[in-house]
PDB file of C-alpha atoms in Angstrom:
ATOM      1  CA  UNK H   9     -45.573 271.255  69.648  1.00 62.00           C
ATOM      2  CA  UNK H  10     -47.757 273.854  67.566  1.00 67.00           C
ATOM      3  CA  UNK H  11     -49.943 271.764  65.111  1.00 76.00           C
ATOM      4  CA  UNK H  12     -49.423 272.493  61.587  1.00 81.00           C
ATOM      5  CA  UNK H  13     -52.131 272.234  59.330  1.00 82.00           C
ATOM      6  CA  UNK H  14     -53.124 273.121  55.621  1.00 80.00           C
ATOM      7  CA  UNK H  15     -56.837 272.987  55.775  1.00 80.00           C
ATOM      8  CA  UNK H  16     -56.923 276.861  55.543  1.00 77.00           C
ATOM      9  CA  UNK H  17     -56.865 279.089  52.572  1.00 80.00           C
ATOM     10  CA  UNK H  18     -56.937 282.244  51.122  1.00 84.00           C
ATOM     11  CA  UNK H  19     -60.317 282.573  49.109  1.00 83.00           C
ATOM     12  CA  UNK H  20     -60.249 285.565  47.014  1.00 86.00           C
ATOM     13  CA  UNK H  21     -63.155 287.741  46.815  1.00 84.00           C
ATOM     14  CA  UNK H  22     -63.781 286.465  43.094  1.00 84.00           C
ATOM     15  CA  UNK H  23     -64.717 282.979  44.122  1.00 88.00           C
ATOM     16  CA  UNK H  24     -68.701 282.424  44.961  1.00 85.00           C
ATOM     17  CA  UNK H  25     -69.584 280.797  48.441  1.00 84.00           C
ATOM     18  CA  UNK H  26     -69.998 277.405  46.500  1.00 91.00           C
ATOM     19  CA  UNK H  27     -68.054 274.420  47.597  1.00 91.00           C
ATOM     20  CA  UNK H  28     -67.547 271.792  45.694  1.00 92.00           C
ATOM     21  CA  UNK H  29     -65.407 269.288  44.432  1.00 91.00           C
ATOM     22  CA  UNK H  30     -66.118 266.228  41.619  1.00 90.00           C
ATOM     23  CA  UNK H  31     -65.450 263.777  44.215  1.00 85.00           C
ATOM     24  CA  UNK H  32     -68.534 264.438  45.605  1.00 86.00           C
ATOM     25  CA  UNK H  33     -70.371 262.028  42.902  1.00 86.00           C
ATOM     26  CA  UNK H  34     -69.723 258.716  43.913  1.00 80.00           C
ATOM     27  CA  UNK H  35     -69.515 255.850  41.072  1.00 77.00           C
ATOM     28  CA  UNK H  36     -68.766 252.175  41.216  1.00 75.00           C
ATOM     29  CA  UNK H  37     -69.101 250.235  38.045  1.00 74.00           C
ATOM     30  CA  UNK H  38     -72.744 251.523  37.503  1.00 75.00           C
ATOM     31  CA  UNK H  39     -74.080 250.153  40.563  1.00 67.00           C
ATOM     32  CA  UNK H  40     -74.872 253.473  41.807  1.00 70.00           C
ATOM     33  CA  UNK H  41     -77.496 253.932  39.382  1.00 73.00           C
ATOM     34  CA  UNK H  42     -79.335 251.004  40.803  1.00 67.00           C
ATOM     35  CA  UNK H  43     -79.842 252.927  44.318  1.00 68.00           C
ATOM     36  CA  UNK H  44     -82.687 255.776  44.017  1.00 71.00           C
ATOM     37  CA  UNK H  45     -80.399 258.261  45.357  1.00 75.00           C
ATOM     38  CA  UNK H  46     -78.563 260.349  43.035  1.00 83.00           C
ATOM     39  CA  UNK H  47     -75.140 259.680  43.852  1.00 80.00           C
ATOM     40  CA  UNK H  48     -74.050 262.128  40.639  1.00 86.00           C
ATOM     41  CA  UNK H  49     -76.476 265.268  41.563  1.00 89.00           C
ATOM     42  CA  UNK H  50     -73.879 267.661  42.747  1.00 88.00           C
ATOM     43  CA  UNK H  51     -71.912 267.350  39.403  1.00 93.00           C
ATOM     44  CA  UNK H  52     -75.389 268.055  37.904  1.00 94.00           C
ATOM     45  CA  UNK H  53     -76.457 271.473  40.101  1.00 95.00           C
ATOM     46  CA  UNK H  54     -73.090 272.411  39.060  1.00 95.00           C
ATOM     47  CA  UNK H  55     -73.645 272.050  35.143  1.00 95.00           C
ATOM     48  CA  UNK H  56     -76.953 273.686  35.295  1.00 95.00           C
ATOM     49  CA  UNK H  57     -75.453 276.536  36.773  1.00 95.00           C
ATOM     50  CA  UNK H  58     -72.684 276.321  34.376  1.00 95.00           C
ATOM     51  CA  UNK H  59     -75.115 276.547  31.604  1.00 95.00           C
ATOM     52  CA  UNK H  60     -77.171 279.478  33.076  1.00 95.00           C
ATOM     53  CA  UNK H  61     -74.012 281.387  32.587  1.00 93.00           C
ATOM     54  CA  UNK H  62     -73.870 281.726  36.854  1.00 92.00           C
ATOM     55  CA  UNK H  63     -70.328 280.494  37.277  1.00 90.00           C
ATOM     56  CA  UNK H  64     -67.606 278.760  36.068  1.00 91.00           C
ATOM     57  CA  UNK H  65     -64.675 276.588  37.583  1.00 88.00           C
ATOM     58  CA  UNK H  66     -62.624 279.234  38.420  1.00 89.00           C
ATOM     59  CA  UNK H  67     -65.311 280.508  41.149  1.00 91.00           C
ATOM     60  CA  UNK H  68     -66.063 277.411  43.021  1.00 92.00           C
ATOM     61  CA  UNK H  69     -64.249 277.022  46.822  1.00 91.00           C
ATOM     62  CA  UNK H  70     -62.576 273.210  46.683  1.00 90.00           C
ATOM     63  CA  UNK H  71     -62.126 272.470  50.137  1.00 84.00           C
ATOM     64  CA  UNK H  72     -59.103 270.470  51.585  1.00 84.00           C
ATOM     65  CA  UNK H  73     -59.747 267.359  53.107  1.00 79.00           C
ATOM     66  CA  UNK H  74     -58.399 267.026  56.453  1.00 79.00           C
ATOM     67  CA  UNK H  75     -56.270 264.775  57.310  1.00 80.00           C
ATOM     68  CA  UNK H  76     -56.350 262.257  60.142  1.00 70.00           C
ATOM     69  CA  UNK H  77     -53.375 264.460  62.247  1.00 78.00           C
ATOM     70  CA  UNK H  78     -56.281 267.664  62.021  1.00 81.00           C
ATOM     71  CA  UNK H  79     -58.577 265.850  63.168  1.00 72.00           C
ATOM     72  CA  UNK H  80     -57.175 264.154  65.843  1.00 71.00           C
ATOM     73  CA  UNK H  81     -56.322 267.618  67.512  1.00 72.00           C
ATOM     74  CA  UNK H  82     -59.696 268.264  68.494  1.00 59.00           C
ATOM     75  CA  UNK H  83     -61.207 264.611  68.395  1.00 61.00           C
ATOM     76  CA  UNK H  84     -60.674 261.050  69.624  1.00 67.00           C
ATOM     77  CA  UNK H  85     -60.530 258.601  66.798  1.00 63.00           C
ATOM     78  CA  UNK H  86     -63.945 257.271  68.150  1.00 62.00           C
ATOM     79  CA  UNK H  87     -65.635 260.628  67.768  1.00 53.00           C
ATOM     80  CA  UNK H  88     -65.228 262.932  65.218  1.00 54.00           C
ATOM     81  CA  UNK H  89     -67.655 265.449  64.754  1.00 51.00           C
ATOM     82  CA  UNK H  90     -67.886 268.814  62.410  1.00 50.00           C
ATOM     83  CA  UNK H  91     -69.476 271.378  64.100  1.00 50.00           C
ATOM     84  CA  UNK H  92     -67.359 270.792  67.384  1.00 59.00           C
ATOM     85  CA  UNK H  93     -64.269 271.672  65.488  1.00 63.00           C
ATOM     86  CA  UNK H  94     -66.159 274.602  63.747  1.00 69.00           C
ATOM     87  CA  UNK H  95     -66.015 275.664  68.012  1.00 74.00           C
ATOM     88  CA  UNK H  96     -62.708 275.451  68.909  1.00 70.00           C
ATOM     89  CA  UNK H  97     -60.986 276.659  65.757  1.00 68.00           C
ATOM     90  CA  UNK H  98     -62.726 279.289  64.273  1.00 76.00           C
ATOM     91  CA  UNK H  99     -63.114 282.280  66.071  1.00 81.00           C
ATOM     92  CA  UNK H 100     -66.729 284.013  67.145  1.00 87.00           C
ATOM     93  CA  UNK H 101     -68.128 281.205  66.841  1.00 91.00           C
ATOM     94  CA  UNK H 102     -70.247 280.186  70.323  1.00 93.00           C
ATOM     95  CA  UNK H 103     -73.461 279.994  69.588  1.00 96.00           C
ATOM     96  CA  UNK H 104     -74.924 277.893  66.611  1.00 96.00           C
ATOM     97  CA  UNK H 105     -78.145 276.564  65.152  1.00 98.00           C
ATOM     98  CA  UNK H 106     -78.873 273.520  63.012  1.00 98.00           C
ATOM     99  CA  UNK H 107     -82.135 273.916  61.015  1.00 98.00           C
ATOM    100  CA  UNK H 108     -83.180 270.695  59.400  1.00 98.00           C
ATOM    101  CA  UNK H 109     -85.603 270.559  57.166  1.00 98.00           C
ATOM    102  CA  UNK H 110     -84.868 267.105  55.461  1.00 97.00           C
ATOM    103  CA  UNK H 111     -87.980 264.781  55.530  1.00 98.00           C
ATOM    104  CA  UNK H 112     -86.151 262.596  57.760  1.00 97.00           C
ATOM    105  CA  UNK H 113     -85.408 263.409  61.367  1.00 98.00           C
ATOM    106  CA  UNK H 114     -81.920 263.976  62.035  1.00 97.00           C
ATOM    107  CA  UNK H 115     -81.100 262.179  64.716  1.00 96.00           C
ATOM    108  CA  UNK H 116     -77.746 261.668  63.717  1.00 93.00           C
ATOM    109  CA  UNK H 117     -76.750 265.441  64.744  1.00 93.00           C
ATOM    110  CA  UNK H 118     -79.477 265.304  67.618  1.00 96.00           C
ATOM    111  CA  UNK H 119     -77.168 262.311  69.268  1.00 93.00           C
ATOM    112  CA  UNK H 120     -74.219 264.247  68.486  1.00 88.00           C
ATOM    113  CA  UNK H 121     -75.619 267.178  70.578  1.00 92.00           C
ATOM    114  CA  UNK H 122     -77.353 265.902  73.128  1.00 93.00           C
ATOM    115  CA  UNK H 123     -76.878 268.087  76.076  1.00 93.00           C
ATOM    116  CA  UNK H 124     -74.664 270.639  74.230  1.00 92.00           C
ATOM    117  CA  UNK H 125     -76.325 274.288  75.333  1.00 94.00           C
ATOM    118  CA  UNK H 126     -74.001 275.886  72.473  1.00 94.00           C
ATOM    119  CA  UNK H 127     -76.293 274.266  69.832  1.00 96.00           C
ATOM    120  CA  UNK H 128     -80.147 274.682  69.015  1.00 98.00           C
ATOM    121  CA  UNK H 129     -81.621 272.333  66.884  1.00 98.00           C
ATOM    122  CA  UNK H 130     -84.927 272.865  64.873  1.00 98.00           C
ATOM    123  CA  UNK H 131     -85.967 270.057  63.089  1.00 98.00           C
ATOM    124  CA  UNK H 132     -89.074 269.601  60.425  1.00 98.00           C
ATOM    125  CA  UNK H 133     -89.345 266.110  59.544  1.00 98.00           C
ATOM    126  CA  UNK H 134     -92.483 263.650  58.773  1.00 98.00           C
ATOM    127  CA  UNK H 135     -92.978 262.050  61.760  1.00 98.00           C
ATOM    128  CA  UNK H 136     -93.967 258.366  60.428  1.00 98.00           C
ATOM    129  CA  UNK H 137     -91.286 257.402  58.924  1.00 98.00           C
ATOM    130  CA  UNK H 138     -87.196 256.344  59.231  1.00 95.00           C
ATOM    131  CA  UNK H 139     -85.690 256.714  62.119  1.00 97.00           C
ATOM    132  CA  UNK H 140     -87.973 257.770  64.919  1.00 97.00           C
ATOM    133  CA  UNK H 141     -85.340 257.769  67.074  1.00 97.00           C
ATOM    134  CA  UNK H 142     -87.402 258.988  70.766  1.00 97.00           C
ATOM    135  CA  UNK H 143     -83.912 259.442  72.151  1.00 97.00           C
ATOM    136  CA  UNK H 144     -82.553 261.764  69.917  1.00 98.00           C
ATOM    137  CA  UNK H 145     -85.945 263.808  70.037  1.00 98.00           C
ATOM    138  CA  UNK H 146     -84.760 264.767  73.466  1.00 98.00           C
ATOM    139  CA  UNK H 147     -81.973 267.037  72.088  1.00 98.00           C
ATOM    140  CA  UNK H 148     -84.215 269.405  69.589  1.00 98.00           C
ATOM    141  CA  UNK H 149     -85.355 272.596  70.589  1.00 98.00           C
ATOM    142  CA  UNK H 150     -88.160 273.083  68.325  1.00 98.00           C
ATOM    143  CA  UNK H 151     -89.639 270.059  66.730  1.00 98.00           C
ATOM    144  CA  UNK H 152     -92.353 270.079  63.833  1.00 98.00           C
ATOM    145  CA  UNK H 153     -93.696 266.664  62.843  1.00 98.00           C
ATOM    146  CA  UNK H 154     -95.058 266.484  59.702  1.00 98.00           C
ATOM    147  CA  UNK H 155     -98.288 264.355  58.668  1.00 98.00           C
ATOM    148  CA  UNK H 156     -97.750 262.225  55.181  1.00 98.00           C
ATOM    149  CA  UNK H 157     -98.803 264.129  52.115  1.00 98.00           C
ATOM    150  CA  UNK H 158     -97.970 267.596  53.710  1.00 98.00           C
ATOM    151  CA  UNK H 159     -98.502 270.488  51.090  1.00 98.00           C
ATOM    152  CA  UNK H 160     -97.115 273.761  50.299  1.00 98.00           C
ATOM    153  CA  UNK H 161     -98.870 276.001  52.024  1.00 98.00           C
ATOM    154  CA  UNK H 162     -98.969 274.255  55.354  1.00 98.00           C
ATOM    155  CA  UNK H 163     -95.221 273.532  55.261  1.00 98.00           C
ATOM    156  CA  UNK H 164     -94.210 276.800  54.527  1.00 98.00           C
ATOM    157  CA  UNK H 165     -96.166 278.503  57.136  1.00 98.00           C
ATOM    158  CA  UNK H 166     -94.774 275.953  59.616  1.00 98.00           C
ATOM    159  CA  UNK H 167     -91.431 276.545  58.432  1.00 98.00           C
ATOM    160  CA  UNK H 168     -91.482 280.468  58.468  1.00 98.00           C
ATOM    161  CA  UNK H 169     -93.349 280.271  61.837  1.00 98.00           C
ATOM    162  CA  UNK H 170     -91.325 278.254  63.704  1.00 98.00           C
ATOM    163  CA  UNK H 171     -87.860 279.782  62.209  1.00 98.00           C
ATOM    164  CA  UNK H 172     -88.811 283.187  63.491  1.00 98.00           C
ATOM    165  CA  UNK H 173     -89.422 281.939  67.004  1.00 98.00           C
ATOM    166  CA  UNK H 174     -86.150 279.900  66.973  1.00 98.00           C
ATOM    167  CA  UNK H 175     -84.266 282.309  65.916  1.00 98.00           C
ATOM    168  CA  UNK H 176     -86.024 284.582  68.960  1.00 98.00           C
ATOM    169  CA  UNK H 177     -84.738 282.069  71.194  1.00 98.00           C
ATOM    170  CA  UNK H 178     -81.375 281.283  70.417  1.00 98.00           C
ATOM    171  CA  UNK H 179     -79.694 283.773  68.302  1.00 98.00           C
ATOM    172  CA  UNK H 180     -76.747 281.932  67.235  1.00 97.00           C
ATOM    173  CA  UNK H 181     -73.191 283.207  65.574  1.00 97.00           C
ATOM    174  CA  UNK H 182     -73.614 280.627  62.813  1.00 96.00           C
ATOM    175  CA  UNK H 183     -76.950 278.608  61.266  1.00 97.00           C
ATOM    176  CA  UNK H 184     -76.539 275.482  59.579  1.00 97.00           C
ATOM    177  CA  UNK H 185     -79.210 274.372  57.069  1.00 98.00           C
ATOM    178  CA  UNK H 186     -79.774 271.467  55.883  1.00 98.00           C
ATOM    179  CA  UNK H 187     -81.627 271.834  52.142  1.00 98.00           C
ATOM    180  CA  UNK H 188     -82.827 268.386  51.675  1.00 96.00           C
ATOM    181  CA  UNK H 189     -84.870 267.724  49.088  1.00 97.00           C
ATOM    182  CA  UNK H 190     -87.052 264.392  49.933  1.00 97.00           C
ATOM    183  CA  UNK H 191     -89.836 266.348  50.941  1.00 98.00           C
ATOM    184  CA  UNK H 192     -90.587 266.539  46.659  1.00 98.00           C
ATOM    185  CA  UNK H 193     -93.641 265.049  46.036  1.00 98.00           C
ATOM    186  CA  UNK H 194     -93.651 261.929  44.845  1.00 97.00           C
ATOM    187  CA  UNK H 195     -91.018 260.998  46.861  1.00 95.00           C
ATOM    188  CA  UNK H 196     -91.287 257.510  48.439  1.00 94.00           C
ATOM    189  CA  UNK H 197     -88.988 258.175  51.212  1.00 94.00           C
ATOM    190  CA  UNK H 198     -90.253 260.906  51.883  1.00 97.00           C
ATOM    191  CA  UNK H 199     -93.911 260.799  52.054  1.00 98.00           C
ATOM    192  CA  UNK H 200     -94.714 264.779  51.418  1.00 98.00           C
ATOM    193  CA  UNK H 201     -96.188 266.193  48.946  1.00 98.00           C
ATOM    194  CA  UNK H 202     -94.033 269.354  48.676  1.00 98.00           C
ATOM    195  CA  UNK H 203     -93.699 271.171  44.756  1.00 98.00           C
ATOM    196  CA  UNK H 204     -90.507 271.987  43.326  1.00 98.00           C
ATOM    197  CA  UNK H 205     -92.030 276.028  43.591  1.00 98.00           C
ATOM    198  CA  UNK H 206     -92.653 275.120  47.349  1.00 98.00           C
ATOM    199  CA  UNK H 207     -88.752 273.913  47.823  1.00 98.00           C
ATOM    200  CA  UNK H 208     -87.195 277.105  46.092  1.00 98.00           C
ATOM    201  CA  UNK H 209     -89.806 279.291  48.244  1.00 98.00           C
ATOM    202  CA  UNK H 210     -88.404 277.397  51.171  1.00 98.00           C
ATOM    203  CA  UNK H 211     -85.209 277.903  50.550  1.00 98.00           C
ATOM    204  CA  UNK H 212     -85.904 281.666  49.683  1.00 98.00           C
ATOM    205  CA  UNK H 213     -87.530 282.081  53.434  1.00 98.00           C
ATOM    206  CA  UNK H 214     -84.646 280.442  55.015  1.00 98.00           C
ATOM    207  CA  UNK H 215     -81.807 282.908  53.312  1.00 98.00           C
ATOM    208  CA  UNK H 216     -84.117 285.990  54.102  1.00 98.00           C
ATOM    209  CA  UNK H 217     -85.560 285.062  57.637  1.00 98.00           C
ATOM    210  CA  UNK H 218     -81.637 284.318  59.176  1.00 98.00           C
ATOM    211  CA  UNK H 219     -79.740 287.222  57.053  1.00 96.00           C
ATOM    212  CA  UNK H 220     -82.278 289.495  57.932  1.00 96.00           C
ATOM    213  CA  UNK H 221     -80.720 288.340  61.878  1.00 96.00           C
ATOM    214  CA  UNK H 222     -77.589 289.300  60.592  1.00 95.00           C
ATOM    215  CA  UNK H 223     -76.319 285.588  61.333  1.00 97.00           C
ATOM    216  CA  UNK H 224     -74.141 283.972  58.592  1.00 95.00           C
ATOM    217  CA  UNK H 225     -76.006 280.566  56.892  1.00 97.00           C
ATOM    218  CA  UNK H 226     -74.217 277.602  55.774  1.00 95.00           C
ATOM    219  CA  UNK H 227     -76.748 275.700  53.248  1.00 97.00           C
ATOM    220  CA  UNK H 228     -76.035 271.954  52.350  1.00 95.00           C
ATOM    221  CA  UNK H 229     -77.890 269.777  50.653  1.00 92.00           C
ATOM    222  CA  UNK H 230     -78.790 266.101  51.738  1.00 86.00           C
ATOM    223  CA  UNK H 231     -81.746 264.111  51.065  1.00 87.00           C
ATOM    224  CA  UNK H 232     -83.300 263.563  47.360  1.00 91.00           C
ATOM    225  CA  UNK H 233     -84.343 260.588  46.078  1.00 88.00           C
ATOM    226  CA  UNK H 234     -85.598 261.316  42.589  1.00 91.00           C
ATOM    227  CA  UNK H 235     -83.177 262.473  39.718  1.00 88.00           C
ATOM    228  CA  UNK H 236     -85.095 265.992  39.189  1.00 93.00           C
ATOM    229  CA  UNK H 237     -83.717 267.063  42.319  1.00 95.00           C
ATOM    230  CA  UNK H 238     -80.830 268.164  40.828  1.00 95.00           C
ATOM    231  CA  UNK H 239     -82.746 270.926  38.752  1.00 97.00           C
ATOM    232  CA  UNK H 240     -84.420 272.029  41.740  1.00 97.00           C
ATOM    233  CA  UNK H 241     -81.500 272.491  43.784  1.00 97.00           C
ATOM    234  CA  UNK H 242     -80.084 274.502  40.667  1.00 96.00           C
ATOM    235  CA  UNK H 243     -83.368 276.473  40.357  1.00 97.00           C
ATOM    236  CA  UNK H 244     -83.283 277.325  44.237  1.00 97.00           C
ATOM    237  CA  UNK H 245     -79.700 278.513  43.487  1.00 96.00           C
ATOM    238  CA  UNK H 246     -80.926 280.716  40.298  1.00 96.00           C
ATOM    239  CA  UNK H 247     -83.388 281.904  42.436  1.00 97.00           C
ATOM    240  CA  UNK H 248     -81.813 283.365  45.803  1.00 97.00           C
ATOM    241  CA  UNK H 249     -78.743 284.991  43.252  1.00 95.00           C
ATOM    242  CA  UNK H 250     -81.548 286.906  41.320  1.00 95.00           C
ATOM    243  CA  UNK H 251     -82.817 287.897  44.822  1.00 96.00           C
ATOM    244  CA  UNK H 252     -79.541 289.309  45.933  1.00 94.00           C
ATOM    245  CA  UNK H 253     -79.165 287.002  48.788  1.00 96.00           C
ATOM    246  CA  UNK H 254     -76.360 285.339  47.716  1.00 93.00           C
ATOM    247  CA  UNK H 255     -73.275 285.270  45.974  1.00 82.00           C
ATOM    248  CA  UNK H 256     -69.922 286.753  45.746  1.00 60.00           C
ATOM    249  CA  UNK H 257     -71.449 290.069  46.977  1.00 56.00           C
ATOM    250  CA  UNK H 258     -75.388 290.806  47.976  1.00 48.00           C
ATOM    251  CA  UNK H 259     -75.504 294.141  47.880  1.00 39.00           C
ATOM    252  CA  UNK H 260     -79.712 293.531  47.279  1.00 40.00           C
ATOM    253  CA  UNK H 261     -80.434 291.814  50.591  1.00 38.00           C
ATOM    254  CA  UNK H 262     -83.028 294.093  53.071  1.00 39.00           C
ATOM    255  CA  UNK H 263     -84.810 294.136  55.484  1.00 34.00           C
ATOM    256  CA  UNK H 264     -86.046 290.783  55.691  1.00 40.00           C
ATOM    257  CA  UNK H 265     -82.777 291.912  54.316  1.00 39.00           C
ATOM    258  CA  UNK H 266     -79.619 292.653  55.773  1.00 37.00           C
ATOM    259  CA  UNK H 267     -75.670 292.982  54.288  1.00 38.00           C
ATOM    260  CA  UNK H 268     -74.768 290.141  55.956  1.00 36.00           C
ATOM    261  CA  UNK H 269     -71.885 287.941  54.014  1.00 36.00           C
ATOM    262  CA  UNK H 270     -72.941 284.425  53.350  1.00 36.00           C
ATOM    263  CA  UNK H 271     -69.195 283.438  55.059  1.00 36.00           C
ATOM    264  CA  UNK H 272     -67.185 285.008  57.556  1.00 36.00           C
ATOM    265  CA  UNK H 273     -64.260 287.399  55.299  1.00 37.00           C
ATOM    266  CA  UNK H 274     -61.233 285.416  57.086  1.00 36.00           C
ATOM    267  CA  UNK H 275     -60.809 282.208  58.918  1.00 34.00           C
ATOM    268  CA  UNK H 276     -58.521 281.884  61.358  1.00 34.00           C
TER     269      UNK H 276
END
């Protein structure tokens, strides 16, 4: 029997590539405020934006949780995992890349993929701290480790570099990027030393390095553990609209530009 499912939808052309819902900040009685992640920093990207006149509700994407029946159609109950999905139900999509430049290493996605040829992983992480997981090393393509106190200039040219010659290697039909932000300085989790100017010129290199491939980007954000992240984020946001490389049309994106949309028109 045909699975029925109502994760899709229509997104009209109005709506930004933004998705977000208010669920995303998680509360419980205060006690969040007591962890040094900011559990409410989505809801505050969003009001900055708000107030820079950038959007409004009525151009955000909410997306529809799926339920356990969609999930179990391409997933045991043991392993469910995003990007594997992304595979079998959305068509053109082979070949994908997973850039992660989060302080941390990833090595949840690195597990995930071990062995899978369909996915190239780049990740940029300090090497001395959580998780140093050797195994998972074994699935990344191209791996940076990063020295504590790292500075702008250094990680940016690393960055750039080694994007360029990933993207030489593996062009994929989709890149995911993960935007974290614990690489601020003056974050203890983190250990770099990275300026809020150096994480909007990150992101900035990212957007114009994989659109100028003509590949579509998927940005999320992830790691942060200071409450001016949320600023940043907004900033970075601010910054790659005035540039023309996002939003709900680019029509300013060149040669390390291209006319590349930020999502696929239609989803099957």
């Amino acid at each position: 029997m045909p699975h029925t499912t109502q994760l899709y939808q229509h997104v009209p052309e109005t709506r930004w590539p933004i998705v977000y819902s208010p669920r995303y900040n998680i509360t419980f009685m205060g006690l969040e405020k007591l962890h040094p992640f900011d559990a409410g920093k989505w809801g505050k990207v969003i009001s900055f934006l708000k107030e820079e006149k950038l959007l409004s509700d009525g151009m955000l994407v909410e997306a529809r949780e799926a339920s356990d029946e969609d999930l179990l159609v391409v997933h045991t109950r043991r392993y469910l995992n995003e990007l594997k999905f992304l595979f079998e139900r959305v068509e053109g999509i082979s070949r994908a890349t997973i850039v992660d430049l989060d302080a941390h290493q990833g090595n949840g996605h690195e597990r995930d993929f071990m062995g899978d040829k369909r996915v190239y992983i780049m990740d940029v992480y300090n090497r001395h701290i959580y998780p140093g997981d050797r195994f998972a090393k074994q699935a990344i393509r191209r791996k940076v480790e990063l020295e504590w106190g790292t500075e702008d200039d250094e990680y940016l040219d690393k960055v750039e570099r080694n994007l360029q010659k990933a993207l030489q290697e593996h062009l994929p039909d989709v890149l995911v990027y993960n935007a974290g932000t614990d690489i601020l300085e003056g974050d203890r989790l983190g250990g770099l030393s990275i300026s809020p100017q150096g994480i909007v010129k990150r992101d900035e290199l990212v957007f114009r390095v994989v659109r100028g491939r003509q590949v579509p980007i998927l940005m999320v954000t992830s790691g942060g553990y200071q409450k001016r992240t949320a600023r940043i984020i907004a900033d970075s946001i601010l910054n790659l609209y005035s540039l023309g490389l996002i939003g709900s049309e680019s029509p300013r994106v060149s040669a390390q530009n291209s006319d590349t949309p930020l999502l696929p028109p239609e989803v099957p």
